[in-house]
PDB file of N, CA and C in Angstrom:
ATOM      1  N   UNK A 210     144.537 181.987  26.387  1.00 74.00           N
ATOM      2  CA  UNK A 210     144.384 181.124  26.100  1.00 74.00           C
ATOM      3  C   UNK A 210     145.470 180.585  26.931  1.00 74.00           C
ATOM      4  N   UNK A 211     145.957 179.424  28.187  1.00 79.00           N
ATOM      5  CA  UNK A 211     145.965 179.123  28.488  1.00 79.00           C
ATOM      6  C   UNK A 211     146.535 177.573  28.167  1.00 79.00           C
ATOM      7  N   UNK A 212     148.342 176.961  27.930  1.00 80.00           N
ATOM      8  CA  UNK A 212     148.880 175.472  27.366  1.00 80.00           C
ATOM      9  C   UNK A 212     148.668 174.288  28.422  1.00 80.00           C
ATOM     10  N   UNK A 213     148.171 174.011  28.290  1.00 79.00           N
ATOM     11  CA  UNK A 213     147.379 172.275  28.304  1.00 79.00           C
ATOM     12  C   UNK A 213     148.895 171.648  29.003  1.00 79.00           C
ATOM     13  N   UNK A 214     148.796 171.538  30.384  1.00 76.00           N
ATOM     14  CA  UNK A 214     149.895 170.767  30.716  1.00 76.00           C
ATOM     15  C   UNK A 214     150.196 169.574  30.269  1.00 76.00           C
ATOM     16  N   UNK A 215     152.146 169.629  29.738  1.00 78.00           N
ATOM     17  CA  UNK A 215     152.132 168.186  29.242  1.00 78.00           C
ATOM     18  C   UNK A 215     152.126 167.213  30.321  1.00 78.00           C
ATOM     19  N   UNK A 216     151.408 165.476  28.682  1.00 85.00           N
ATOM     20  CA  UNK A 216     151.198 164.571  29.865  1.00 85.00           C
ATOM     21  C   UNK A 216     152.786 164.312  30.017  1.00 85.00           C
ATOM     22  N   UNK A 217     153.556 163.491  31.214  1.00 84.00           N
ATOM     23  CA  UNK A 217     154.282 163.142  31.897  1.00 84.00           C
ATOM     24  C   UNK A 217     153.808 161.510  32.012  1.00 84.00           C
ATOM     25  N   UNK A 218     155.274 160.605  31.794  1.00 83.00           N
ATOM     26  CA  UNK A 218     154.995 159.657  31.945  1.00 83.00           C
ATOM     27  C   UNK A 218     154.418 158.982  33.712  1.00 83.00           C
ATOM     28  N   UNK A 219     154.508 160.191  34.324  1.00 85.00           N
ATOM     29  CA  UNK A 219     153.697 159.679  35.367  1.00 85.00           C
ATOM     30  C   UNK A 219     152.590 160.431  35.690  1.00 85.00           C
ATOM     31  N   UNK A 220     151.336 160.884  34.515  1.00 82.00           N
ATOM     32  CA  UNK A 220     150.964 161.662  34.939  1.00 82.00           C
ATOM     33  C   UNK A 220     149.530 161.021  35.319  1.00 82.00           C
ATOM     34  N   UNK A 221     149.511 159.502  35.114  1.00 83.00           N
ATOM     35  CA  UNK A 221     148.299 158.707  35.692  1.00 83.00           C
ATOM     36  C   UNK A 221     147.912 158.734  37.230  1.00 83.00           C
ATOM     37  N   UNK A 222     149.664 158.250  37.531  1.00 87.00           N
ATOM     38  CA  UNK A 222     149.517 158.311  38.881  1.00 87.00           C
ATOM     39  C   UNK A 222     149.911 159.307  39.582  1.00 87.00           C
ATOM     40  N   UNK A 223     150.220 160.542  39.148  1.00 89.00           N
ATOM     41  CA  UNK A 223     150.190 161.435  39.636  1.00 89.00           C
ATOM     42  C   UNK A 223     149.781 161.643  41.139  1.00 89.00           C
ATOM     43  N   UNK A 224     148.298 161.553  41.761  1.00 92.00           N
ATOM     44  CA  UNK A 224     148.275 161.794  42.839  1.00 92.00           C
ATOM     45  C   UNK A 224     148.559 160.875  43.495  1.00 92.00           C
ATOM     46  N   UNK A 225     148.734 159.160  43.550  1.00 92.00           N
ATOM     47  CA  UNK A 225     149.379 158.082  44.142  1.00 92.00           C
ATOM     48  C   UNK A 225     151.120 158.728  44.304  1.00 92.00           C
ATOM     49  N   UNK A 226     151.446 159.363  43.776  1.00 92.00           N
ATOM     50  CA  UNK A 226     152.928 160.187  43.439  1.00 92.00           C
ATOM     51  C   UNK A 226     152.938 161.363  44.587  1.00 92.00           C
ATOM     52  N   UNK A 227     152.020 162.220  44.413  1.00 94.00           N
ATOM     53  CA  UNK A 227     152.152 163.296  45.364  1.00 94.00           C
ATOM     54  C   UNK A 227     151.960 162.309  46.976  1.00 94.00           C
ATOM     55  N   UNK A 228     150.523 162.120  47.457  1.00 94.00           N
ATOM     56  CA  UNK A 228     150.726 160.768  48.229  1.00 94.00           C
ATOM     57  C   UNK A 228     151.828 160.384  48.621  1.00 94.00           C
ATOM     58  N   UNK A 229     152.695 159.623  48.186  1.00 94.00           N
ATOM     59  CA  UNK A 229     153.868 158.770  48.866  1.00 94.00           C
ATOM     60  C   UNK A 229     155.125 159.912  49.163  1.00 94.00           C
ATOM     61  N   UNK A 230     155.184 161.283  48.088  1.00 96.00           N
ATOM     62  CA  UNK A 230     156.091 162.229  48.937  1.00 96.00           C
ATOM     63  C   UNK A 230     155.397 163.115  50.143  1.00 96.00           C
ATOM     64  N   UNK A 231     154.447 162.567  50.238  1.00 97.00           N
ATOM     65  CA  UNK A 231     153.633 164.417  51.337  1.00 97.00           C
ATOM     66  C   UNK A 231     154.566 162.710  52.415  1.00 97.00           C
ATOM     67  N   UNK A 232     154.192 161.561  51.942  1.00 96.00           N
ATOM     68  CA  UNK A 232     155.050 160.363  53.671  1.00 96.00           C
ATOM     69  C   UNK A 232     156.030 160.578  53.901  1.00 96.00           C
ATOM     70  N   UNK A 233     156.827 161.054  53.010  1.00 97.00           N
ATOM     71  CA  UNK A 233     157.828 160.735  53.100  1.00 97.00           C
ATOM     72  C   UNK A 233     158.538 161.773  53.467  1.00 97.00           C
ATOM     73  N   UNK A 234     157.698 163.244  53.252  1.00 97.00           N
ATOM     74  CA  UNK A 234     158.096 164.497  53.886  1.00 97.00           C
ATOM     75  C   UNK A 234     157.745 164.715  55.535  1.00 97.00           C
ATOM     76  N   UNK A 235     156.774 163.916  55.392  1.00 97.00           N
ATOM     77  CA  UNK A 235     156.338 163.498  57.270  1.00 97.00           C
ATOM     78  C   UNK A 235     157.415 162.728  57.515  1.00 97.00           C
ATOM     79  N   UNK A 236     158.217 161.914  57.302  1.00 97.00           N
ATOM     80  CA  UNK A 236     159.000 160.512  57.934  1.00 97.00           C
ATOM     81  C   UNK A 236     160.337 161.664  58.032  1.00 97.00           C
ATOM     82  N   UNK A 237     161.046 162.642  57.202  1.00 98.00           N
ATOM     83  CA  UNK A 237     162.237 163.464  57.248  1.00 98.00           C
ATOM     84  C   UNK A 237     161.491 164.113  58.353  1.00 98.00           C
ATOM     85  N   UNK A 238     160.605 164.757  58.962  1.00 98.00           N
ATOM     86  CA  UNK A 238     160.175 166.007  59.195  1.00 98.00           C
ATOM     87  C   UNK A 238     160.099 164.764  60.712  1.00 98.00           C
ATOM     88  N   UNK A 239     159.895 163.518  60.868  1.00 97.00           N
ATOM     89  CA  UNK A 239     160.072 162.868  62.105  1.00 97.00           C
ATOM     90  C   UNK A 239     161.509 162.129  62.574  1.00 97.00           C
ATOM     91  N   UNK A 240     162.073 162.572  61.013  1.00 98.00           N
ATOM     92  CA  UNK A 240     163.674 162.544  61.708  1.00 98.00           C
ATOM     93  C   UNK A 240     164.225 163.416  62.389  1.00 98.00           C
ATOM     94  N   UNK A 241     163.784 164.666  61.932  1.00 98.00           N
ATOM     95  CA  UNK A 241     163.926 165.882  62.132  1.00 98.00           C
ATOM     96  C   UNK A 241     164.044 166.204  64.278  1.00 98.00           C
ATOM     97  N   UNK A 242     162.575 165.566  64.137  1.00 98.00           N
ATOM     98  CA  UNK A 242     161.779 165.404  65.349  1.00 98.00           C
ATOM     99  C   UNK A 242     162.412 164.878  66.847  1.00 98.00           C
ATOM    100  N   UNK A 243     163.060 163.328  65.817  1.00 98.00           N
ATOM    101  CA  UNK A 243     164.004 162.692  67.081  1.00 98.00           C
ATOM    102  C   UNK A 243     165.185 162.820  67.370  1.00 98.00           C
ATOM    103  N   UNK A 244     165.724 163.244  66.509  1.00 98.00           N
ATOM    104  CA  UNK A 244     167.001 164.464  66.244  1.00 98.00           C
ATOM    105  C   UNK A 244     167.139 165.569  67.310  1.00 98.00           C
ATOM    106  N   UNK A 245     166.024 165.999  67.533  1.00 98.00           N
ATOM    107  CA  UNK A 245     165.623 167.642  68.371  1.00 98.00           C
ATOM    108  C   UNK A 245     165.884 166.670  69.480  1.00 98.00           C
ATOM    109  N   UNK A 246     164.753 165.206  69.300  1.00 98.00           N
ATOM    110  CA  UNK A 246     164.171 164.523  71.459  1.00 98.00           C
ATOM    111  C   UNK A 246     165.496 163.733  71.591  1.00 98.00           C
ATOM    112  N   UNK A 247     166.608 164.213  70.872  1.00 98.00           N
ATOM    113  CA  UNK A 247     168.557 163.514  71.414  1.00 98.00           C
ATOM    114  C   UNK A 247     168.520 161.959  71.429  1.00 98.00           C
ATOM    115  N   UNK A 248     167.290 162.205  69.972  1.00 98.00           N
ATOM    116  CA  UNK A 248     166.728 159.524  70.338  1.00 98.00           C
ATOM    117  C   UNK A 248     168.228 159.214  69.744  1.00 98.00           C
ATOM    118  N   UNK A 249     168.766 157.791  69.822  1.00 98.00           N
ATOM    119  CA  UNK A 249     169.257 156.879  69.908  1.00 98.00           C
ATOM    120  C   UNK A 249     169.545 156.439  68.277  1.00 98.00           C
ATOM    121  N   UNK A 250     170.651 157.037  68.182  1.00 97.00           N
ATOM    122  CA  UNK A 250     171.383 157.253  67.378  1.00 97.00           C
ATOM    123  C   UNK A 250     171.070 155.855  65.525  1.00 97.00           C
ATOM    124  N   UNK A 251     170.734 154.986  66.565  1.00 98.00           N
ATOM    125  CA  UNK A 251     170.697 153.869  65.233  1.00 98.00           C
ATOM    126  C   UNK A 251     169.562 153.654  65.189  1.00 98.00           C
ATOM    127  N   UNK A 252     168.346 154.563  66.305  1.00 98.00           N
ATOM    128  CA  UNK A 252     166.776 154.214  65.221  1.00 98.00           C
ATOM    129  C   UNK A 252     166.708 155.701  64.289  1.00 98.00           C
ATOM    130  N   UNK A 253     167.324 156.842  64.206  1.00 98.00           N
ATOM    131  CA  UNK A 253     167.573 157.774  63.703  1.00 98.00           C
ATOM    132  C   UNK A 253     168.485 157.268  62.078  1.00 98.00           C
ATOM    133  N   UNK A 254     168.745 156.169  62.063  1.00 98.00           N
ATOM    134  CA  UNK A 254     169.784 155.933  61.157  1.00 98.00           C
ATOM    135  C   UNK A 254     168.583 154.545  60.137  1.00 98.00           C
ATOM    136  N   UNK A 255     167.889 154.235  61.404  1.00 98.00           N
ATOM    137  CA  UNK A 255     167.091 152.824  60.670  1.00 98.00           C
ATOM    138  C   UNK A 255     165.591 153.998  59.824  1.00 98.00           C
ATOM    139  N   UNK A 256     165.578 154.997  60.316  1.00 97.00           N
ATOM    140  CA  UNK A 256     164.453 156.204  60.007  1.00 97.00           C
ATOM    141  C   UNK A 256     164.476 156.659  58.482  1.00 97.00           C
ATOM    142  N   UNK A 257     165.783 156.561  58.095  1.00 97.00           N
ATOM    143  CA  UNK A 257     166.609 157.548  56.775  1.00 97.00           C
ATOM    144  C   UNK A 257     166.576 156.061  55.707  1.00 97.00           C
ATOM    145  N   UNK A 258     167.024 154.581  56.719  1.00 97.00           N
ATOM    146  CA  UNK A 258     166.887 154.004  55.861  1.00 97.00           C
ATOM    147  C   UNK A 258     165.564 153.714  55.271  1.00 97.00           C
ATOM    148  N   UNK A 259     164.684 153.246  55.868  1.00 97.00           N
ATOM    149  CA  UNK A 259     163.113 153.501  54.861  1.00 97.00           C
ATOM    150  C   UNK A 259     162.575 154.585  54.257  1.00 97.00           C
ATOM    151  N   UNK A 260     163.227 155.895  53.946  1.00 97.00           N
ATOM    152  CA  UNK A 260     162.851 156.990  53.648  1.00 97.00           C
ATOM    153  C   UNK A 260     163.717 156.769  52.663  1.00 97.00           C
ATOM    154  N   UNK A 261     164.708 156.255  52.606  1.00 95.00           N
ATOM    155  CA  UNK A 261     165.410 156.162  51.058  1.00 95.00           C
ATOM    156  C   UNK A 261     165.237 155.175  50.525  1.00 95.00           C
ATOM    157  N   UNK A 262     164.393 153.585  50.991  1.00 94.00           N
ATOM    158  CA  UNK A 262     163.803 153.176  50.309  1.00 94.00           C
ATOM    159  C   UNK A 262     161.961 153.958  49.678  1.00 94.00           C
ATOM    160  N   UNK A 263     162.053 154.206  50.513  1.00 95.00           N
ATOM    161  CA  UNK A 263     160.251 154.796  49.477  1.00 95.00           C
ATOM    162  C   UNK A 263     160.951 155.841  48.561  1.00 95.00           C
ATOM    163  N   UNK A 264     162.176 156.749  49.036  1.00 95.00           N
ATOM    164  CA  UNK A 264     162.328 157.259  47.589  1.00 95.00           C
ATOM    165  C   UNK A 264     163.101 156.752  46.302  1.00 95.00           C
ATOM    166  N   UNK A 265     163.111 155.582  46.374  1.00 93.00           N
ATOM    167  CA  UNK A 265     164.022 154.378  45.334  1.00 93.00           C
ATOM    168  C   UNK A 265     162.782 154.305  44.794  1.00 93.00           C
ATOM    169  N   UNK A 266     161.613 154.000  45.827  1.00 92.00           N
ATOM    170  CA  UNK A 266     160.171 153.165  45.166  1.00 92.00           C
ATOM    171  C   UNK A 266     159.802 154.152  44.485  1.00 92.00           C
ATOM    172  N   UNK A 267     159.615 155.655  44.578  1.00 93.00           N
ATOM    173  CA  UNK A 267     159.349 156.668  43.948  1.00 93.00           C
ATOM    174  C   UNK A 267     160.128 156.714  42.764  1.00 93.00           C
ATOM    175  N   UNK A 268     161.066 156.282  42.828  1.00 93.00           N
ATOM    176  CA  UNK A 268     162.452 156.195  41.174  1.00 93.00           C
ATOM    177  C   UNK A 268     161.878 155.386  40.505  1.00 93.00           C
ATOM    178  N   UNK A 269     161.729 154.217  41.211  1.00 92.00           N
ATOM    179  CA  UNK A 269     161.221 153.367  39.832  1.00 92.00           C
ATOM    180  C   UNK A 269     159.733 153.448  39.400  1.00 92.00           C
ATOM    181  N   UNK A 270     159.234 154.180  40.461  1.00 90.00           N
ATOM    182  CA  UNK A 270     157.515 154.315  39.800  1.00 90.00           C
ATOM    183  C   UNK A 270     158.426 155.622  38.047  1.00 90.00           C
ATOM    184  N   UNK A 271     158.493 156.284  38.893  1.00 92.00           N
ATOM    185  CA  UNK A 271     159.080 157.508  37.943  1.00 92.00           C
ATOM    186  C   UNK A 271     160.180 157.141  36.757  1.00 92.00           C
ATOM    187  N   UNK A 272     160.850 156.154  36.513  1.00 92.00           N
ATOM    188  CA  UNK A 272     161.172 154.908  35.345  1.00 92.00           C
ATOM    189  C   UNK A 272     160.776 154.208  35.205  1.00 92.00           C
ATOM    190  N   UNK A 273     159.944 153.629  35.775  1.00 90.00           N
ATOM    191  CA  UNK A 273     159.154 152.613  34.857  1.00 90.00           C
ATOM    192  C   UNK A 273     158.126 153.717  33.539  1.00 90.00           C
ATOM    193  N   UNK A 274     157.504 154.552  34.719  1.00 90.00           N
ATOM    194  CA  UNK A 274     156.640 155.221  33.541  1.00 90.00           C
ATOM    195  C   UNK A 274     157.398 156.383  32.415  1.00 90.00           C
ATOM    196  N   UNK A 275     158.452 156.877  32.879  1.00 90.00           N
ATOM    197  CA  UNK A 275     159.277 157.580  31.654  1.00 90.00           C
ATOM    198  C   UNK A 275     159.191 155.867  30.576  1.00 90.00           C
ATOM    199  N   UNK A 276     159.654 154.972  30.772  1.00 90.00           N
ATOM    200  CA  UNK A 276     160.117 153.835  29.626  1.00 90.00           C
ATOM    201  C   UNK A 276     159.087 153.551  28.808  1.00 90.00           C
ATOM    202  N   UNK A 277     157.647 153.623  29.730  1.00 88.00           N
ATOM    203  CA  UNK A 277     156.814 153.059  29.000  1.00 88.00           C
ATOM    204  C   UNK A 277     155.942 154.585  28.564  1.00 88.00           C
ATOM    205  N   UNK A 278     156.081 155.610  28.648  1.00 89.00           N
ATOM    206  CA  UNK A 278     155.103 156.377  27.939  1.00 89.00           C
ATOM    207  C   UNK A 278     156.421 157.232  27.002  1.00 89.00           C
ATOM    208  N   UNK A 279     157.382 157.912  27.933  1.00 88.00           N
ATOM    209  CA  UNK A 279     157.955 159.293  26.902  1.00 88.00           C
ATOM    210  C   UNK A 279     159.115 158.662  26.148  1.00 88.00           C
ATOM    211  N   UNK A 280     159.604 157.246  26.690  1.00 88.00           N
ATOM    212  CA  UNK A 280     160.591 156.531  25.440  1.00 88.00           C
ATOM    213  C   UNK A 280     159.833 156.508  24.684  1.00 88.00           C
ATOM    214  N   UNK A 281     158.940 155.751  24.659  1.00 86.00           N
ATOM    215  CA  UNK A 281     157.336 155.772  24.086  1.00 86.00           C
ATOM    216  C   UNK A 281     157.390 156.608  22.434  1.00 86.00           C
ATOM    217  N   UNK A 282     157.007 157.413  23.048  1.00 87.00           N
ATOM    218  CA  UNK A 282     156.373 158.887  22.316  1.00 87.00           C
ATOM    219  C   UNK A 282     158.447 159.110  21.597  1.00 87.00           C
ATOM    220  N   UNK A 283     159.527 158.865  22.494  1.00 87.00           N
ATOM    221  CA  UNK A 283     160.071 159.394  21.956  1.00 87.00           C
ATOM    222  C   UNK A 283     160.777 158.609  20.807  1.00 87.00           C
ATOM    223  N   UNK A 284     161.380 157.734  20.944  1.00 88.00           N
ATOM    224  CA  UNK A 284     161.079 156.153  19.499  1.00 88.00           C
ATOM    225  C   UNK A 284     159.960 156.945  18.438  1.00 88.00           C
ATOM    226  N   UNK A 285     159.094 157.450  18.641  1.00 89.00           N
ATOM    227  CA  UNK A 285     157.969 157.413  17.870  1.00 89.00           C
ATOM    228  C   UNK A 285     158.496 158.672  16.585  1.00 89.00           C
ATOM    229  N   UNK A 286     158.975 160.031  17.656  1.00 92.00           N
ATOM    230  CA  UNK A 286     160.133 160.986  16.797  1.00 92.00           C
ATOM    231  C   UNK A 286     161.383 160.657  16.034  1.00 92.00           C
ATOM    232  N   UNK A 287     161.519 159.229  16.247  1.00 93.00           N
ATOM    233  CA  UNK A 287     163.556 158.493  15.877  1.00 93.00           C
ATOM    234  C   UNK A 287     164.257 158.879  17.131  1.00 93.00           C
ATOM    235  N   UNK A 288     163.962 159.671  17.718  1.00 92.00           N
ATOM    236  CA  UNK A 288     164.938 159.713  18.958  1.00 92.00           C
ATOM    237  C   UNK A 288     165.298 158.739  20.152  1.00 92.00           C
ATOM    238  N   UNK A 289     165.196 158.057  19.995  1.00 91.00           N
ATOM    239  CA  UNK A 289     164.692 156.611  21.012  1.00 91.00           C
ATOM    240  C   UNK A 289     166.766 156.378  21.120  1.00 91.00           C
ATOM    241  N   UNK A 290     167.608 156.466  20.914  1.00 93.00           N
ATOM    242  CA  UNK A 290     168.738 156.719  21.352  1.00 93.00           C
ATOM    243  C   UNK A 290     169.291 157.132  22.140  1.00 93.00           C
ATOM    244  N   UNK A 291     168.681 158.971  21.878  1.00 93.00           N
ATOM    245  CA  UNK A 291     168.951 159.845  22.930  1.00 93.00           C
ATOM    246  C   UNK A 291     167.976 159.336  24.201  1.00 93.00           C
ATOM    247  N   UNK A 292     167.067 159.085  24.210  1.00 91.00           N
ATOM    248  CA  UNK A 292     165.926 159.005  25.723  1.00 91.00           C
ATOM    249  C   UNK A 292     166.793 158.053  25.882  1.00 91.00           C
ATOM    250  N   UNK A 293     167.119 156.663  25.386  1.00 92.00           N
ATOM    251  CA  UNK A 293     168.035 155.801  26.104  1.00 92.00           C
ATOM    252  C   UNK A 293     168.993 156.201  26.949  1.00 92.00           C
ATOM    253  N   UNK A 294     169.944 157.097  26.363  1.00 93.00           N
ATOM    254  CA  UNK A 294     171.258 157.568  26.999  1.00 93.00           C
ATOM    255  C   UNK A 294     170.497 158.419  28.023  1.00 93.00           C
ATOM    256  N   UNK A 295     169.839 158.841  28.190  1.00 92.00           N
ATOM    257  CA  UNK A 295     168.610 160.303  28.859  1.00 92.00           C
ATOM    258  C   UNK A 295     168.684 159.042  30.085  1.00 92.00           C
ATOM    259  N   UNK A 296     168.041 158.675  29.508  1.00 92.00           N
ATOM    260  CA  UNK A 296     167.483 157.494  30.958  1.00 92.00           C
ATOM    261  C   UNK A 296     168.772 156.299  31.301  1.00 92.00           C
ATOM    262  N   UNK A 297     169.311 155.604  31.196  1.00 93.00           N
ATOM    263  CA  UNK A 297     170.288 154.897  31.788  1.00 93.00           C
ATOM    264  C   UNK A 297     171.550 156.432  32.357  1.00 93.00           C
ATOM    265  N   UNK A 298     171.827 157.398  32.279  1.00 93.00           N
ATOM    266  CA  UNK A 298     172.635 158.382  32.803  1.00 93.00           C
ATOM    267  C   UNK A 298     171.596 158.487  34.675  1.00 93.00           C
ATOM    268  N   UNK A 299     170.086 159.211  33.842  1.00 91.00           N
ATOM    269  CA  UNK A 299     169.630 158.727  35.497  1.00 91.00           C
ATOM    270  C   UNK A 299     169.386 157.775  36.320  1.00 91.00           C
ATOM    271  N   UNK A 300     169.631 156.475  35.554  1.00 92.00           N
ATOM    272  CA  UNK A 300     169.886 155.308  36.513  1.00 92.00           C
ATOM    273  C   UNK A 300     171.020 155.547  37.164  1.00 92.00           C
ATOM    274  N   UNK A 301     172.547 156.240  36.120  1.00 92.00           N
ATOM    275  CA  UNK A 301     173.788 155.658  36.932  1.00 92.00           C
ATOM    276  C   UNK A 301     173.540 156.724  38.408  1.00 92.00           C
ATOM    277  N   UNK A 302     173.035 158.100  38.439  1.00 91.00           N
ATOM    278  CA  UNK A 302     173.082 158.613  38.906  1.00 91.00           C
ATOM    279  C   UNK A 302     171.690 158.213  40.283  1.00 91.00           C
ATOM    280  N   UNK A 303     171.185 157.426  40.044  1.00 89.00           N
ATOM    281  CA  UNK A 303     170.437 156.502  41.507  1.00 89.00           C
ATOM    282  C   UNK A 303     171.341 155.796  41.869  1.00 89.00           C
ATOM    283  N   UNK A 304     172.181 154.941  41.365  1.00 89.00           N
ATOM    284  CA  UNK A 304     173.171 153.784  41.354  1.00 89.00           C
ATOM    285  C   UNK A 304     173.908 154.544  42.580  1.00 89.00           C
ATOM    286  N   UNK A 305     174.941 154.936  42.403  1.00 87.00           N
ATOM    287  CA  UNK A 305     176.023 155.811  42.910  1.00 87.00           C
ATOM    288  C   UNK A 305     175.557 156.748  44.181  1.00 87.00           C
ATOM    289  N   UNK A 306     174.551 157.014  44.734  1.00 73.00           N
ATOM    290  CA  UNK A 306     173.783 157.066  46.317  1.00 73.00           C
ATOM    291  C   UNK A 306     175.581 156.473  46.941  1.00 73.00           C
ATOM    292  N   UNK A 307     175.197 157.132  48.179  1.00 58.00           N
ATOM    293  CA  UNK A 307     176.466 156.534  49.397  1.00 58.00           C
ATOM    294  C   UNK A 307     177.562 157.013  49.009  1.00 58.00           C
TER     295      UNK A 307
END
């Protein structure tokens, strides 16, 4: 008997999330090629900025799903403060970039 996969906050949009991550992966490969071809530094940096923006969008979507699903479930279990602390720590890590 197999255990069903847990339902996560992103489960409903998992296909969209995976497609977005595949696009980011392609962008990273594109940057690798740009460096290999000795492309202009600013062009490479522009592409890096685009990847960071795309990853930020993924992160915001994950946070939204977490707030709407995981935190809701945690609150129902009496763990609202624990879940809020965990999410705010994750937000703090996202904001410390750079």
